[in-house]
């Protein structure tokens, strides 16, 4: 009996001891943390599980015996490679602790003119024409910004002009020297990553970007940077190349440069507005660059540059090495189209683009070689966001923007009758309409669908649009959409390079193809 009582007392003592031990453990540690640690995740308090002293000492001893291995620096070639692991998100590249600032290198003996691009691809070409015209008249070398993706593009991209155009030929024909931003401000892979991240974050503060970005002085042109917000492409360019805009007023027009005998001092002009942060300032960033200034309504754009000749006049005696304009797309030319005559017509596609365009033509219309002696009809069918320009118009006016396909078919018949052959029709279009696609197929038109080709892989994100532009320019007959700037540039290439007048669909009545 006494033995049984002894065993019961021992069992009770064991239970009490276990309870005390468990109480001690759970009163000094976070039980939730322990469970989470099984998945290698710390609790919100980020407390670490404390090892007993003898284990801690043993671990320190082993660590001391290990050879010292320096932390490897990331390979610049691989620093931007993303690693995909199942459903995990791509890992951020590991950036070095110190990254040198990108440097802008200019020839001290040369004067330059730069500008911000604007809008879509064709609008960027038009902005180039105007800026290049001013640079030519001022005898300044033009700094060519890259083609930049807009907010409609998922990919952040900046491509050189030399990827698509023959710049040496352009300089020989126009007399204007050009340099590309990629050459005067080369970016390392780390710089590219930081700039692209700044674009994707829509300008939200990035300590790396704020640390490396440098100020660029820009003259307000046509109100952009002052009373007009700069465009997405302009912001994307500045962010990608790690530049903070500092907007200043341009030199006053000559007629207003002197007042009561006082001469205007030479310099960068009156500083009107400065957006963004200084280098290293992490309080905010310049995502709102171009925001309307409080006094913009009072300014009434009295000193704005509106005309090409006005820009030439204001900077004719300007001594600073660089003139940088905020906007050139909308600069007016009463003597139009001088910018095309003196500049645009000399910018020809390079051999790589033309060779690829010819391959597309042979693939989609093999009869071009065998039956029509290489001749074809190219059509630019603008059907996508063009409705934005038309949505407030009447039904009759709407046809000026989006004519029925039957009206395009009438122009195709006109071209075929003039040639006396059933020339193939290659269609470049932004349409997403299955009804449009079905109608084109019934008519025998060959739609160019670059999703099925390797165009973007071979020529980059802007490759499809550039190949389309080349095919339009080289066609024997071109049918275009009159309200489209892409058609207008293609029409000028047709007329200047080949002496061909473009064809435009009429804008009245409706038509549907026969089944």
PDB file of C-alpha atoms in Angstrom, residues 140-282:
ATOM      1  CA  UNK A 140      23.984  73.328 -82.964  1.00  0.00           C
ATOM      2  CA  UNK A 141      24.390  69.551 -82.775  1.00  0.00           C
ATOM      3  CA  UNK A 142      21.074  67.849 -82.017  1.00  0.00           C
ATOM      4  CA  UNK A 143      20.877  65.540 -79.012  1.00  0.00           C
ATOM      5  CA  UNK A 144      18.473  62.758 -80.018  1.00  0.00           C
ATOM      6  CA  UNK A 145      16.469  61.377 -77.090  1.00  0.00           C
ATOM      7  CA  UNK A 146      15.505  57.729 -77.481  1.00  0.00           C
ATOM      8  CA  UNK A 147      12.072  56.573 -78.509  1.00  0.00           C
ATOM      9  CA  UNK A 148      10.188  56.135 -75.241  1.00  0.00           C
ATOM     10  CA  UNK A 149       7.204  53.965 -74.383  1.00  0.00           C
ATOM     11  CA  UNK A 150       3.995  55.677 -73.329  1.00  0.00           C
ATOM     12  CA  UNK A 151       1.619  54.800 -70.498  1.00  0.00           C
ATOM     13  CA  UNK A 152      -0.136  52.437 -72.950  1.00  0.00           C
ATOM     14  CA  UNK A 153       2.906  50.141 -73.010  1.00  0.00           C
ATOM     15  CA  UNK A 154       3.485  47.584 -70.272  1.00  0.00           C
ATOM     16  CA  UNK A 155       7.214  47.370 -70.943  1.00  0.00           C
ATOM     17  CA  UNK A 156       9.572  50.182 -69.946  1.00  0.00           C
ATOM     18  CA  UNK A 157      11.733  50.753 -72.996  1.00  0.00           C
ATOM     19  CA  UNK A 158      13.995  53.317 -74.615  1.00  0.00           C
ATOM     20  CA  UNK A 159      15.378  52.566 -78.080  1.00  0.00           C
ATOM     21  CA  UNK A 160      17.953  54.436 -80.100  1.00  0.00           C
ATOM     22  CA  UNK A 161      17.091  56.132 -83.375  1.00  0.00           C
ATOM     23  CA  UNK A 162      20.024  54.297 -84.934  1.00  0.00           C
ATOM     24  CA  UNK A 163      18.167  51.026 -84.282  1.00  0.00           C
ATOM     25  CA  UNK A 164      15.796  52.038 -87.083  1.00  0.00           C
ATOM     26  CA  UNK A 165      17.256  54.943 -89.065  1.00  0.00           C
ATOM     27  CA  UNK A 166      20.461  55.623 -91.011  1.00  0.00           C
ATOM     28  CA  UNK A 167      21.863  58.579 -89.035  1.00  0.00           C
ATOM     29  CA  UNK A 168      25.037  58.907 -91.123  1.00  0.00           C
ATOM     30  CA  UNK A 169      22.964  59.244 -94.259  1.00  0.00           C
ATOM     31  CA  UNK A 170      20.727  61.755 -92.503  1.00  0.00           C
ATOM     32  CA  UNK A 171      23.691  63.979 -91.584  1.00  0.00           C
ATOM     33  CA  UNK A 172      25.094  63.808 -95.145  1.00  0.00           C
ATOM     34  CA  UNK A 173      21.752  64.832 -96.666  1.00  0.00           C
ATOM     35  CA  UNK A 174      20.590  67.422 -94.122  1.00  0.00           C
ATOM     36  CA  UNK A 175      23.887  68.878 -92.926  1.00  0.00           C
ATOM     37  CA  UNK A 176      22.794  68.481 -89.277  1.00  0.00           C
ATOM     38  CA  UNK A 177      25.045  66.621 -86.858  1.00  0.00           C
ATOM     39  CA  UNK A 178      23.313  64.434 -84.279  1.00  0.00           C
ATOM     40  CA  UNK A 179      24.333  62.524 -81.152  1.00  0.00           C
ATOM     41  CA  UNK A 180      22.212  60.090 -79.185  1.00  0.00           C
ATOM     42  CA  UNK A 181      21.487  60.265 -75.465  1.00  0.00           C
ATOM     43  CA  UNK A 182      22.715  56.720 -75.032  1.00  0.00           C
ATOM     44  CA  UNK A 183      26.164  57.880 -76.179  1.00  0.00           C
ATOM     45  CA  UNK A 184      26.545  61.111 -74.235  1.00  0.00           C
ATOM     46  CA  UNK A 185      24.942  59.710 -71.054  1.00  0.00           C
ATOM     47  CA  UNK A 186      25.680  55.971 -71.034  1.00  0.00           C
ATOM     48  CA  UNK A 187      23.930  54.030 -68.289  1.00  0.00           C
ATOM     49  CA  UNK A 188      25.201  50.950 -66.490  1.00  0.00           C
ATOM     50  CA  UNK A 189      22.875  47.959 -65.941  1.00  0.00           C
ATOM     51  CA  UNK A 190      22.368  49.208 -62.383  1.00  0.00           C
ATOM     52  CA  UNK A 191      21.381  52.675 -63.660  1.00  0.00           C
ATOM     53  CA  UNK A 192      18.929  51.148 -66.134  1.00  0.00           C
ATOM     54  CA  UNK A 193      17.311  49.073 -63.404  1.00  0.00           C
ATOM     55  CA  UNK A 194      16.960  52.048 -61.056  1.00  0.00           C
ATOM     56  CA  UNK A 195      15.537  54.260 -63.823  1.00  0.00           C
ATOM     57  CA  UNK A 196      13.039  51.643 -64.958  1.00  0.00           C
ATOM     58  CA  UNK A 197      11.931  51.060 -61.380  1.00  0.00           C
ATOM     59  CA  UNK A 198      11.329  54.801 -61.038  1.00  0.00           C
ATOM     60  CA  UNK A 199       9.124  54.691 -64.126  1.00  0.00           C
ATOM     61  CA  UNK A 200       7.127  51.687 -62.914  1.00  0.00           C
ATOM     62  CA  UNK A 201       6.584  53.295 -59.513  1.00  0.00           C
ATOM     63  CA  UNK A 202       5.194  56.420 -61.259  1.00  0.00           C
ATOM     64  CA  UNK A 203       7.860  58.578 -59.669  1.00  0.00           C
ATOM     65  CA  UNK A 204       7.349  57.587 -56.051  1.00  0.00           C
ATOM     66  CA  UNK A 205      10.397  58.174 -53.941  1.00  0.00           C
ATOM     67  CA  UNK A 206      13.256  55.745 -54.508  1.00  0.00           C
ATOM     68  CA  UNK A 207      16.337  56.444 -52.361  1.00  0.00           C
ATOM     69  CA  UNK A 208      18.653  55.007 -55.013  1.00  0.00           C
ATOM     70  CA  UNK A 209      17.138  57.196 -57.720  1.00  0.00           C
ATOM     71  CA  UNK A 210      17.179  60.317 -55.543  1.00  0.00           C
ATOM     72  CA  UNK A 211      20.829  59.693 -54.717  1.00  0.00           C
ATOM     73  CA  UNK A 212      21.961  59.268 -58.329  1.00  0.00           C
ATOM     74  CA  UNK A 213      19.695  61.672 -60.253  1.00  0.00           C
ATOM     75  CA  UNK A 214      21.098  64.971 -61.500  1.00  0.00           C
ATOM     76  CA  UNK A 215      19.467  68.246 -62.484  1.00  0.00           C
ATOM     77  CA  UNK A 216      18.737  69.135 -66.113  1.00  0.00           C
ATOM     78  CA  UNK A 217      17.881  72.758 -66.949  1.00  0.00           C
ATOM     79  CA  UNK A 218      15.016  72.917 -69.443  1.00  0.00           C
ATOM     80  CA  UNK A 219      13.539  75.985 -71.153  1.00  0.00           C
ATOM     81  CA  UNK A 220       9.746  76.142 -70.995  1.00  0.00           C
ATOM     82  CA  UNK A 221       8.423  75.863 -74.548  1.00  0.00           C
ATOM     83  CA  UNK A 222       4.747  76.146 -75.480  1.00  0.00           C
ATOM     84  CA  UNK A 223       3.918  76.217 -71.778  1.00  0.00           C
ATOM     85  CA  UNK A 224       5.169  72.688 -71.046  1.00  0.00           C
ATOM     86  CA  UNK A 225       6.750  72.611 -67.616  1.00  0.00           C
ATOM     87  CA  UNK A 226       4.742  75.698 -66.672  1.00  0.00           C
ATOM     88  CA  UNK A 227       1.065  76.021 -67.599  1.00  0.00           C
ATOM     89  CA  UNK A 228       0.980  72.617 -69.324  1.00  0.00           C
ATOM     90  CA  UNK A 229       1.826  69.268 -67.745  1.00  0.00           C
ATOM     91  CA  UNK A 230       4.633  67.390 -69.423  1.00  0.00           C
ATOM     92  CA  UNK A 231       3.578  64.149 -71.076  1.00  0.00           C
ATOM     93  CA  UNK A 232       4.087  60.597 -69.846  1.00  0.00           C
ATOM     94  CA  UNK A 233       6.818  59.975 -72.419  1.00  0.00           C
ATOM     95  CA  UNK A 234       8.667  63.076 -71.221  1.00  0.00           C
ATOM     96  CA  UNK A 235       8.474  61.945 -67.601  1.00  0.00           C
ATOM     97  CA  UNK A 236       9.536  58.428 -68.525  1.00  0.00           C
ATOM     98  CA  UNK A 237      12.591  59.722 -70.369  1.00  0.00           C
ATOM     99  CA  UNK A 238      13.694  61.876 -67.436  1.00  0.00           C
ATOM    100  CA  UNK A 239      13.141  59.065 -64.953  1.00  0.00           C
ATOM    101  CA  UNK A 240      14.921  56.460 -67.055  1.00  0.00           C
ATOM    102  CA  UNK A 241      17.976  58.657 -67.543  1.00  0.00           C
ATOM    103  CA  UNK A 242      18.034  59.759 -63.875  1.00  0.00           C
ATOM    104  CA  UNK A 243      17.382  63.441 -64.571  1.00  0.00           C
ATOM    105  CA  UNK A 244      15.555  66.008 -62.452  1.00  0.00           C
ATOM    106  CA  UNK A 245      14.022  68.815 -64.555  1.00  0.00           C
ATOM    107  CA  UNK A 246      14.617  72.423 -63.561  1.00  0.00           C
ATOM    108  CA  UNK A 247      12.373  74.613 -65.694  1.00  0.00           C
ATOM    109  CA  UNK A 248      13.433  78.129 -66.614  1.00  0.00           C
ATOM    110  CA  UNK A 249      11.910  80.814 -68.792  1.00  0.00           C
ATOM    111  CA  UNK A 250      13.427  81.042 -72.293  1.00  0.00           C
ATOM    112  CA  UNK A 251      15.227  84.220 -73.391  1.00  0.00           C
ATOM    113  CA  UNK A 252      12.780  86.955 -74.233  1.00  0.00           C
ATOM    114  CA  UNK A 253      11.971  87.734 -77.828  1.00  0.00           C
ATOM    115  CA  UNK A 254      14.299  90.329 -79.388  1.00  0.00           C
ATOM    116  CA  UNK A 255      11.550  92.911 -79.622  1.00  0.00           C
ATOM    117  CA  UNK A 256      11.052  92.650 -75.843  1.00  0.00           C
ATOM    118  CA  UNK A 257      14.660  92.029 -74.845  1.00  0.00           C
ATOM    119  CA  UNK A 258      15.437  95.659 -74.062  1.00  0.00           C
ATOM    120  CA  UNK A 259      13.468  98.111 -71.977  1.00  0.00           C
ATOM    121  CA  UNK A 260      14.483 101.728 -71.673  1.00  0.00           C
ATOM    122  CA  UNK A 261      17.983 100.945 -72.892  1.00  0.00           C
ATOM    123  CA  UNK A 262      18.594  98.084 -70.459  1.00  0.00           C
ATOM    124  CA  UNK A 263      20.063  95.008 -72.137  1.00  0.00           C
ATOM    125  CA  UNK A 264      19.034  91.529 -71.120  1.00  0.00           C
ATOM    126  CA  UNK A 265      21.809  89.682 -69.363  1.00  0.00           C
ATOM    127  CA  UNK A 266      23.122  86.492 -70.920  1.00  0.00           C
ATOM    128  CA  UNK A 267      22.299  83.380 -68.903  1.00  0.00           C
ATOM    129  CA  UNK A 268      19.910  80.503 -68.560  1.00  0.00           C
ATOM    130  CA  UNK A 269      16.864  82.717 -68.389  1.00  0.00           C
ATOM    131  CA  UNK A 270      14.511  83.511 -65.545  1.00  0.00           C
ATOM    132  CA  UNK A 271      13.918  80.486 -63.364  1.00  0.00           C
ATOM    133  CA  UNK A 272      10.185  79.993 -63.397  1.00  0.00           C
ATOM    134  CA  UNK A 273       9.519  76.695 -61.715  1.00  0.00           C
ATOM    135  CA  UNK A 274      11.638  73.903 -60.333  1.00  0.00           C
ATOM    136  CA  UNK A 275      10.064  70.521 -59.812  1.00  0.00           C
ATOM    137  CA  UNK A 276      11.428  67.549 -57.979  1.00  0.00           C
ATOM    138  CA  UNK A 277      14.021  66.973 -55.339  1.00  0.00           C
ATOM    139  CA  UNK A 278      17.660  67.792 -55.087  1.00  0.00           C
ATOM    140  CA  UNK A 279      20.165  64.998 -55.321  1.00  0.00           C
ATOM    141  CA  UNK A 280      19.974  62.945 -52.156  1.00  0.00           C
ATOM    142  CA  UNK A 281      16.738  64.511 -50.953  1.00  0.00           C
ATOM    143  CA  UNK A 282      14.421  61.685 -49.989  1.00  0.00           C
TER     144      UNK A 282
END
